[in-house]
Tab-separated table of C-alpha atoms in Angstrom:
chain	number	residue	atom	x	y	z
A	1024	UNK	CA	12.556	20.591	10.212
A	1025	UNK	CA	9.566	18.233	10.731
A	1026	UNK	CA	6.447	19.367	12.665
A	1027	UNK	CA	3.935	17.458	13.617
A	1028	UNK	CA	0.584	18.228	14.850
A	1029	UNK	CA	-2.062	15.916	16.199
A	1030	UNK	CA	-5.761	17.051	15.819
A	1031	UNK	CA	-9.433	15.247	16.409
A	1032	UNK	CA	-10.905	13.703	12.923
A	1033	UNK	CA	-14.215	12.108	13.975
A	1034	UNK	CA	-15.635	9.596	16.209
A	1035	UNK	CA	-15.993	5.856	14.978
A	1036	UNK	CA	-19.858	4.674	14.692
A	1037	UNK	CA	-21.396	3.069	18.038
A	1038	UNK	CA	-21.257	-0.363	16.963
A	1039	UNK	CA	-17.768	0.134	15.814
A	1040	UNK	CA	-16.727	1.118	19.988
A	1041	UNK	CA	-17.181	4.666	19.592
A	1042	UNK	CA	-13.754	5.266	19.653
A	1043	UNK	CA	-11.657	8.807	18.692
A	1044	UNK	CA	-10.305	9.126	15.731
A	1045	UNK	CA	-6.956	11.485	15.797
A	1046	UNK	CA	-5.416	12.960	12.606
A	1047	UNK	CA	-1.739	13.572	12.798
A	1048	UNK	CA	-0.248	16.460	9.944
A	1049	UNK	CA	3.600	16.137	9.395
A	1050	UNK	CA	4.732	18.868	7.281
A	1051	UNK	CA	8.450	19.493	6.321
A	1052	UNK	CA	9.475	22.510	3.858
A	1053	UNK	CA	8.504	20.208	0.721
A	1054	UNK	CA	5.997	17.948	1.675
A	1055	UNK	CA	3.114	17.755	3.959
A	1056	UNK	CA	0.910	14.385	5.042
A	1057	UNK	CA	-2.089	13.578	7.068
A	1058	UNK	CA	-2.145	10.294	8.664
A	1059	UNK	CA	-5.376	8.973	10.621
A	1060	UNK	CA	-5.038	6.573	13.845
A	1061	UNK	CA	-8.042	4.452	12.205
A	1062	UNK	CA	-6.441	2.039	9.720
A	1063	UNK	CA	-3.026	4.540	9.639
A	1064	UNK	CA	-4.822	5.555	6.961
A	1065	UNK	CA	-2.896	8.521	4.852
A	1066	UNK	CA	-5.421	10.655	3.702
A	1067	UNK	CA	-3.865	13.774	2.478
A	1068	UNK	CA	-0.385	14.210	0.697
A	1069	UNK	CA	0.514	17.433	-0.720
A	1070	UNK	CA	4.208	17.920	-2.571
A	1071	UNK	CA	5.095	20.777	-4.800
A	1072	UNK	CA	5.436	20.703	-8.355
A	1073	UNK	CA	8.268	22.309	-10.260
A	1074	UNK	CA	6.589	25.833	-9.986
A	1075	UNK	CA	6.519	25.144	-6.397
A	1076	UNK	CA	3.049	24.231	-6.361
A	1077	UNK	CA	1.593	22.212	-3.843
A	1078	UNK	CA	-1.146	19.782	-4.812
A	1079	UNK	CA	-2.784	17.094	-3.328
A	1080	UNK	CA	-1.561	14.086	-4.731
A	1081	UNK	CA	-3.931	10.721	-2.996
A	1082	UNK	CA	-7.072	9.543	-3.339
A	1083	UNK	CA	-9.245	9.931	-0.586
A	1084	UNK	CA	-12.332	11.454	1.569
A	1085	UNK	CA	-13.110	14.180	3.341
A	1086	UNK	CA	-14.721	12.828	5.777
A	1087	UNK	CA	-13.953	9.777	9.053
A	1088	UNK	CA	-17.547	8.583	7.160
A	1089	UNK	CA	-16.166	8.045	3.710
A	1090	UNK	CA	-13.221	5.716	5.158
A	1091	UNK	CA	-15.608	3.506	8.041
A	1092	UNK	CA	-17.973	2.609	4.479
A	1093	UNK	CA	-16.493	0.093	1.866
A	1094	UNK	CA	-13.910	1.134	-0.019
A	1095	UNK	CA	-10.878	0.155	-1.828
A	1096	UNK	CA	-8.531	0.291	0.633
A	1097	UNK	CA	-7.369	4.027	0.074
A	1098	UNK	CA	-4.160	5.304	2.032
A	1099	UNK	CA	-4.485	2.335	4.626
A	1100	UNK	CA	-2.373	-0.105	6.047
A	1101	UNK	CA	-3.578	-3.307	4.853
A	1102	UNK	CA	-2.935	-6.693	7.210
A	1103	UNK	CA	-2.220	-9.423	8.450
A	1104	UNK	CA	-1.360	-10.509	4.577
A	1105	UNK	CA	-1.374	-7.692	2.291
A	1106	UNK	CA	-2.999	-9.122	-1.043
A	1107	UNK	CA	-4.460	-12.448	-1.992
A	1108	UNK	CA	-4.260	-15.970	-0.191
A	1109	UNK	CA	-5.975	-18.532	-2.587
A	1110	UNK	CA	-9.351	-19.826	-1.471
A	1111	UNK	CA	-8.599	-18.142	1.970
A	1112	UNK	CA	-6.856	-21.280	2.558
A	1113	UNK	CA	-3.485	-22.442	3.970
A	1114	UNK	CA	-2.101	-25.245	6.400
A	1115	UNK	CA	0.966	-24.510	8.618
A	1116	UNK	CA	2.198	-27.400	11.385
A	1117	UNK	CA	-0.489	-29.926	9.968
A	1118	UNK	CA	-3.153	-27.390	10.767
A	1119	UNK	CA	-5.490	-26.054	7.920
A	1120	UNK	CA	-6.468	-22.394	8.187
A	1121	UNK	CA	-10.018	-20.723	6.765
A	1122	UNK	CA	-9.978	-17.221	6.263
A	1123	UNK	CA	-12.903	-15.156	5.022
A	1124	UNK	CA	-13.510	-14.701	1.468
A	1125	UNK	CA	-13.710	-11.437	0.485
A	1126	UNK	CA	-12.417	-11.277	-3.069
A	1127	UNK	CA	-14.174	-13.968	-5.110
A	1128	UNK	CA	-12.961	-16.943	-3.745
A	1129	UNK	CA	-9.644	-15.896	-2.529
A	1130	UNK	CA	-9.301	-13.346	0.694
A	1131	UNK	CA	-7.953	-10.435	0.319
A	1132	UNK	CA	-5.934	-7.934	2.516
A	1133	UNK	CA	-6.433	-9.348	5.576
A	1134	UNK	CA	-10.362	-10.664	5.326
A	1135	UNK	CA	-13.916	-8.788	6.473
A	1136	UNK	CA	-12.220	-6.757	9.057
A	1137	UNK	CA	-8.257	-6.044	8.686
A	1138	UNK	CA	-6.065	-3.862	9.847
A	1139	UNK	CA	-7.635	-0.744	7.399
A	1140	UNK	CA	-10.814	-0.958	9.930
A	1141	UNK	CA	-9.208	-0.598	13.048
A	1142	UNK	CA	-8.516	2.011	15.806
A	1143	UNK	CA	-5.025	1.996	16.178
A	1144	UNK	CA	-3.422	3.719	19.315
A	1145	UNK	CA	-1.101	6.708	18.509
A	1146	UNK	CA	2.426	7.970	19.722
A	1147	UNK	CA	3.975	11.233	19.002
A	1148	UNK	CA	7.510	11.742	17.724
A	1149	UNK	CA	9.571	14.134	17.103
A	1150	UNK	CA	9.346	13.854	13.246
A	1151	UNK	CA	6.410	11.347	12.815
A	1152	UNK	CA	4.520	9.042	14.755
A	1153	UNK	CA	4.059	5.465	15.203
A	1154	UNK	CA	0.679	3.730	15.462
A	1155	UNK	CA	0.815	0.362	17.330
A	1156	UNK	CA	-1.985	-2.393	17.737
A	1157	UNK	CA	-2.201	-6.002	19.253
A	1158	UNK	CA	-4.020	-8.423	16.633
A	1159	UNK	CA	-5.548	-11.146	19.093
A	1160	UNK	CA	-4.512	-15.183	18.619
A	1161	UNK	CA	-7.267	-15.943	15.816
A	1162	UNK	CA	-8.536	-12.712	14.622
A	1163	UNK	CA	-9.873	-12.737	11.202
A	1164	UNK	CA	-8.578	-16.463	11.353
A	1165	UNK	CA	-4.913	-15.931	11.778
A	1166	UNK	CA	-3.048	-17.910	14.151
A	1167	UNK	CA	-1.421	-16.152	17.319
A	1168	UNK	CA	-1.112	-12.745	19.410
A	1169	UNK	CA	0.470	-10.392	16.654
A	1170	UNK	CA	1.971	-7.107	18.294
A	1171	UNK	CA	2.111	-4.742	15.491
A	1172	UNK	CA	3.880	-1.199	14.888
A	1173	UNK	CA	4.058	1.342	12.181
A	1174	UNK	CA	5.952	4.532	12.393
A	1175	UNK	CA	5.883	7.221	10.007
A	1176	UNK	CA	8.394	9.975	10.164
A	1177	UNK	CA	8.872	12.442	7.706
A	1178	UNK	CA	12.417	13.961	6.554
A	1179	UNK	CA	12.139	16.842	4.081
A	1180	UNK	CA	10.839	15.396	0.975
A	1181	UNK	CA	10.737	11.322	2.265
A	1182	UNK	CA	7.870	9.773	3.923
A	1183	UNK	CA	9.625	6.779	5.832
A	1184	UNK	CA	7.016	3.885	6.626
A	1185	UNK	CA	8.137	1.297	9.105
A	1186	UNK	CA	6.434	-2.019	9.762
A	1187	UNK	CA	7.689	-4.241	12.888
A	1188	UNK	CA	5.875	-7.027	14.185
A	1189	UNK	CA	6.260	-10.213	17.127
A	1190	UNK	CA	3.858	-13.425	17.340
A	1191	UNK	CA	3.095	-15.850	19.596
A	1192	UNK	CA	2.659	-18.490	17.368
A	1193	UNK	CA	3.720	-18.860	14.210
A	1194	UNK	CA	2.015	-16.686	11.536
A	1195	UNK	CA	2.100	-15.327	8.200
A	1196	UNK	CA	2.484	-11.554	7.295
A	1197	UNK	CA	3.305	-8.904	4.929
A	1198	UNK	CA	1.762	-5.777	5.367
A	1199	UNK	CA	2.052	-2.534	2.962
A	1200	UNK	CA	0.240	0.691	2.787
A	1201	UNK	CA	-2.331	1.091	0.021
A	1202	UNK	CA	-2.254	4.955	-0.959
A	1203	UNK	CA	-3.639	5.676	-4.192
A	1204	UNK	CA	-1.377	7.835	-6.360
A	1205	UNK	CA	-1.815	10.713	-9.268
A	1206	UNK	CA	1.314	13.000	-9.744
A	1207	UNK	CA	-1.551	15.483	-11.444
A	1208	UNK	CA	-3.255	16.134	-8.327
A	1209	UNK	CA	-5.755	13.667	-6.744
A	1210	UNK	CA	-9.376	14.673	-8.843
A	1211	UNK	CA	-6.875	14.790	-11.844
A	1212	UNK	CA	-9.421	11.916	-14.633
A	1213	UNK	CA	-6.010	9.434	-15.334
A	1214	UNK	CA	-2.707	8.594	-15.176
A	1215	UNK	CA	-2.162	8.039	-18.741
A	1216	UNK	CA	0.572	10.771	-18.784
A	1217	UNK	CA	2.849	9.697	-16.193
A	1218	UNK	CA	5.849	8.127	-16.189
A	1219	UNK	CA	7.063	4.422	-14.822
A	1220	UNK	CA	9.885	2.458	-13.961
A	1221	UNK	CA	10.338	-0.920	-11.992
A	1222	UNK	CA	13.308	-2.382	-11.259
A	1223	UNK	CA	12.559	-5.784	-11.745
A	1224	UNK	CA	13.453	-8.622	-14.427
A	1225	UNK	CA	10.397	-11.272	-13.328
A	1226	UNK	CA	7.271	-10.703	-12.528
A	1227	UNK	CA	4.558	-13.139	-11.437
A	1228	UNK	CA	1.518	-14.049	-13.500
A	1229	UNK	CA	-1.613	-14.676	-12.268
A	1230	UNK	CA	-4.861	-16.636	-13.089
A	1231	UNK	CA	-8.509	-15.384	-13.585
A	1232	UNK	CA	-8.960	-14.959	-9.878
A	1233	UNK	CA	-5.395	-12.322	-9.570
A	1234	UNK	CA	-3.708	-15.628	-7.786
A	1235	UNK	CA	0.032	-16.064	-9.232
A	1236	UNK	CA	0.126	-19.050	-11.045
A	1237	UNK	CA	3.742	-20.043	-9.803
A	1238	UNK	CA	5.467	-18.851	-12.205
A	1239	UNK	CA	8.045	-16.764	-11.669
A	1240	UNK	CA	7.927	-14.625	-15.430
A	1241	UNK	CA	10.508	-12.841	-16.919
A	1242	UNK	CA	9.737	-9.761	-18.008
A	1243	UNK	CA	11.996	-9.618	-20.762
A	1244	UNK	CA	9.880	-8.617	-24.247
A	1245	UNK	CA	6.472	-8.531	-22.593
A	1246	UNK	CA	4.235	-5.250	-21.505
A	1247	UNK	CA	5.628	-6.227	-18.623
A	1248	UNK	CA	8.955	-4.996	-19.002
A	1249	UNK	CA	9.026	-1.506	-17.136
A	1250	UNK	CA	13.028	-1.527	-16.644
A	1251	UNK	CA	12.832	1.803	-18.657
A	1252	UNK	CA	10.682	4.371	-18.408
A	1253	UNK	CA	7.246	4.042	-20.487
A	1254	UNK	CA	4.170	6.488	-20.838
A	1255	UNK	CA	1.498	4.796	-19.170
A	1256	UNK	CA	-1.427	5.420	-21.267
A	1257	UNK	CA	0.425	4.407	-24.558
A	1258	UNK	CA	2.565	1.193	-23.101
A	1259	UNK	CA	-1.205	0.115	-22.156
A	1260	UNK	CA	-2.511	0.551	-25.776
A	1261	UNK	CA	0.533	-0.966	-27.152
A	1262	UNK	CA	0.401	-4.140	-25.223
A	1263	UNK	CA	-3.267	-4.059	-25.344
A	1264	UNK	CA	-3.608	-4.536	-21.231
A	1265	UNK	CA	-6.289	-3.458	-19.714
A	1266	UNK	CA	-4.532	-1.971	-16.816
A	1267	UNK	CA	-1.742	-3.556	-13.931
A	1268	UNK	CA	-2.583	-5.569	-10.926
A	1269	UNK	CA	0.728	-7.579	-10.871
A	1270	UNK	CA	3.670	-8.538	-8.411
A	1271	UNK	CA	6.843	-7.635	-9.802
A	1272	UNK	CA	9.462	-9.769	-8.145
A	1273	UNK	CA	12.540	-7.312	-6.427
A	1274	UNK	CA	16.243	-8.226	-6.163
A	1275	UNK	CA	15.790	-9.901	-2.416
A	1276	UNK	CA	18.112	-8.589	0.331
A	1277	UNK	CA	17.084	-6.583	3.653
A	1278	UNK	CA	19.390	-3.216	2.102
A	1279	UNK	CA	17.647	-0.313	1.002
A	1280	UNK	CA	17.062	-0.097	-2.902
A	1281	UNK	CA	15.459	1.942	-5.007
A	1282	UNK	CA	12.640	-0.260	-6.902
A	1283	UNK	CA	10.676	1.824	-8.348
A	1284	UNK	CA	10.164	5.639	-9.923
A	1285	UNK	CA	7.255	7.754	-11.275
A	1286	UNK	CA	7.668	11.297	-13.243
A	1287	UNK	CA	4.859	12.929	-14.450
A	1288	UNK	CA	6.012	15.438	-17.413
A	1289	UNK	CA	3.254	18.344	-17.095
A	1290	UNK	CA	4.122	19.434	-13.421
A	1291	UNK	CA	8.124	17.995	-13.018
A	1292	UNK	CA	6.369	15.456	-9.916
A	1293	UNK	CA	8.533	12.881	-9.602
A	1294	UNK	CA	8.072	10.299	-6.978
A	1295	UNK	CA	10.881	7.359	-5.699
A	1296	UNK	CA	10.063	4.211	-3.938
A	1297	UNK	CA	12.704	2.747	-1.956
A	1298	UNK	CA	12.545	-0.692	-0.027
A	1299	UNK	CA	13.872	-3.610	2.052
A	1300	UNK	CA	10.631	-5.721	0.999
A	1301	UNK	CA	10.971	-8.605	-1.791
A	1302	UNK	CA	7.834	-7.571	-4.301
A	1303	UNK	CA	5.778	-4.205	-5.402
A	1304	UNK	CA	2.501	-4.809	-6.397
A	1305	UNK	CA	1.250	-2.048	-9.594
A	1306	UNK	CA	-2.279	-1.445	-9.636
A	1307	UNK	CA	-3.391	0.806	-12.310
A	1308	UNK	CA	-6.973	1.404	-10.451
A	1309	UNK	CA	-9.005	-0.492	-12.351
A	1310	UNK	CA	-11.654	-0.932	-10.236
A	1311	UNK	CA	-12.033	2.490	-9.513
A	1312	UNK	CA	-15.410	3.384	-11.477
A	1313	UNK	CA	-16.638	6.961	-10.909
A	1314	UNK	CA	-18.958	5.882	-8.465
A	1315	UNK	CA	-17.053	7.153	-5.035
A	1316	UNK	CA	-17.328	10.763	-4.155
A	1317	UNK	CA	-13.838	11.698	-2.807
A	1318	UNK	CA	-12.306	14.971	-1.454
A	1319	UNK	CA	-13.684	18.044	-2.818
A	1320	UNK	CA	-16.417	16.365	-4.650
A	1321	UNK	CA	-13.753	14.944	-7.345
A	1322	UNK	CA	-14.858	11.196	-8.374
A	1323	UNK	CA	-12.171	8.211	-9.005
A	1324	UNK	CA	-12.832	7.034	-12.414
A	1325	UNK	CA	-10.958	3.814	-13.702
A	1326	UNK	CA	-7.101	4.150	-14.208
A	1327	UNK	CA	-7.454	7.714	-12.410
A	1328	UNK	CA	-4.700	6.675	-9.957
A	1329	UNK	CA	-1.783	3.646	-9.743
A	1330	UNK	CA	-0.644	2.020	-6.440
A	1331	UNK	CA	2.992	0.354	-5.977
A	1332	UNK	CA	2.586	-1.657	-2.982
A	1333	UNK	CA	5.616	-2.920	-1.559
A	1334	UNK	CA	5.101	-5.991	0.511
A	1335	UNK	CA	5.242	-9.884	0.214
A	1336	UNK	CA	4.672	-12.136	-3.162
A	1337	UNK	CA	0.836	-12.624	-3.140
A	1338	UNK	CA	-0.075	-16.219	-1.968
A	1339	UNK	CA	3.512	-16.868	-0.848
A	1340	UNK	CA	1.851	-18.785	2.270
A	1341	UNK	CA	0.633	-21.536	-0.546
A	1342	UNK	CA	3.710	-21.362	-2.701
A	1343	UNK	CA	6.882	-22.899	-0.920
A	1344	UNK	CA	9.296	-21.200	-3.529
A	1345	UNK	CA	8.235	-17.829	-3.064
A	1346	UNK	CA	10.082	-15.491	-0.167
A	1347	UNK	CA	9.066	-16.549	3.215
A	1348	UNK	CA	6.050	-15.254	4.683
A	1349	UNK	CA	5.915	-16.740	8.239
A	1350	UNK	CA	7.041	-14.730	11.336
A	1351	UNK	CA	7.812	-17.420	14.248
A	1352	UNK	CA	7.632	-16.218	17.904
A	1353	UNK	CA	10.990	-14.790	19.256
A	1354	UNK	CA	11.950	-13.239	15.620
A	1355	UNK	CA	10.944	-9.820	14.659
A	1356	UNK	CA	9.272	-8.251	11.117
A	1357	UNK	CA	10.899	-5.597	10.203
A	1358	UNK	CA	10.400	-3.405	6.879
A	1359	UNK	CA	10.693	0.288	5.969
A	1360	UNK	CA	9.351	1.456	2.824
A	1361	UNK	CA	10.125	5.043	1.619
A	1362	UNK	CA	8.578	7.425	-0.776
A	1363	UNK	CA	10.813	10.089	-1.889
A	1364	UNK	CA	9.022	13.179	-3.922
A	1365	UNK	CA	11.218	15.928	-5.831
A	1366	UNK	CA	11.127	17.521	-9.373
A	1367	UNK	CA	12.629	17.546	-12.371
């Protein structure tokens, strides 16, 4: 059994509309989330360890006021294009797009004001609850009305996320959630002890600016080979890397698969991803650098948390060989990403 409880969180600033921020808590037997209507931002996930333990296990703030200031995107749903579009730049039907740079020269999950900084209007269900939003024709510079859902429902120990979308023009998108992980317990200083495993044979490499180069990498006899599990902290060291920010192309097909799995030893926290989406981007945190005060007082130093962020191939808009990112009016987005936590 699923409840789900809907509670107030805050009130956005007056020159961001004022608006009401709602948290929604779904809590089965083995797992318990809290999911905010601004930016369906997850802000709290607790899951037990093998003592039967719950901890706390994202990165986040206590506060509506930590989320409305910059920061790196924790828990939220990141749009219209998850990731990085080079120089903010594409051209679809003859027509060149500018986007706003917000990541050096490229942008960067959707531009100055994406889909993290919004008010999104809330449903109830009876396990979860769906957020939905209409992104006007031109917002942040992206062509076209974009009618956007995401529903999370929550199943005893798996967190379903569902992205649908419809356009009136032809657009691109791939949107993913951005939770920051530690198995430990969010607060805990690294991941260095956990853990991974991606099921994927290429990967895609990228230049000084995180753009791929093209390439489409195999992973076969580099660090970035993580078929079988490796420790984090020492497959770092080994490979001398200085931490992951990397698309790691996915068998393609719309079926659910398992691409993805995290254990950490000390507390038996093991966590699954599961997806229809063609690419998981793993972020090791290393631009987290102490400086954020998060919940409880705990700070965020580098490498204290990894993302997998299943969405789109970064840049795919500019790279014709990569999976198609365009949505053309009268078809439908449609992905569902789930996170399955257990022990062993």
């Amino acid at each position: 059994m699923t409840t789900v409880r809907r509670e107030a969180f805050g009130r956005m600033p007056p020159e961001e509309g004022g608006g009401e921020v709602e948290k929604f808590v779904l809590q089965s037997d083995s797992v318990r989330v809290e999911i905010l209507s601004f930016g369906c931002i997850i802000t709290t996930l607790e899951t037990k360890d093998r003592n039967g333990q719950f901890s706390d296990v994202v990165l986040g703030f206590d506060t509506l006021e930590g989320y409305t200031r910059k920061h790196p995107f924790f828990g939220a749903v990141v749009g219209r294009v998850a990731n990085r579009i080079a120089n903010g730049r594409f051209t679809l039907d003859g027509k060149e797009y500018q986007l706003y740079l917000n990541n050096g020269p490229n942008s960067l999950h959707g531009g100055a004001k994406g889909f993290d900084k919004v008010l999104w209007s809330p449903q109830v269900l009876p396990n979860g609850v769906r957020f939905f939003r209409l992104s006007p024709d031109g917002e942040e510079g992206y062509p076209g009305d974009l009618k956007v859902w995401v529903t999370y429902t929550l199943s005893g120990r798996e967190l379903a996320i569902n992205y649908q979308a419809q356009t009136s023009k032809t657009t691109p998108i791939s949107l993913t959630n951005h939770a920051y992980f530690n198995l430990a317990g969010q607060g805990s200083h690294d991941v260095y002890d956990h853990e991974i495993s991606i099921e994927a044979d290429s990967y895609l490499p990228v230049d000084d600016t995180k753009i791929p180069t093209g390439e489409v990498a195999a992973v076969q006899g580099t660090g970035f080979d993580l078929r079988q599990p490796v420790e984090l902290g020492k497959h770092l060291q080994k490979f001398h890397l200085d931490g992951f920010d990397h698309n790691f192309c996915l068998h393609q097909g719309q079926d659910r698969r398992l691409v993805a799995r995290v254990f950490h030893p000390p507390t038996g926290r093991t966590m699954e991803v599961h997806t229809t989406q063609p690419g998981i981007q793993f972020y090791t945190g290393n631009n987290l650098d102490g400086s954020l005060k998060g919940k409880g007082a705990a700070t965020y130093p580098k490498h204290s948390a990894f993302c997998l962020e299943t969405q789109n191939w970064p840049d795919a808009i500019n790279k014709p060989h990569f999976p198609n990112v365009l949505l053309r009016p009268g078809e439908e987005y449609n992905h569902t990403t789930w996170l399955v936590f257990n022990t062993a």
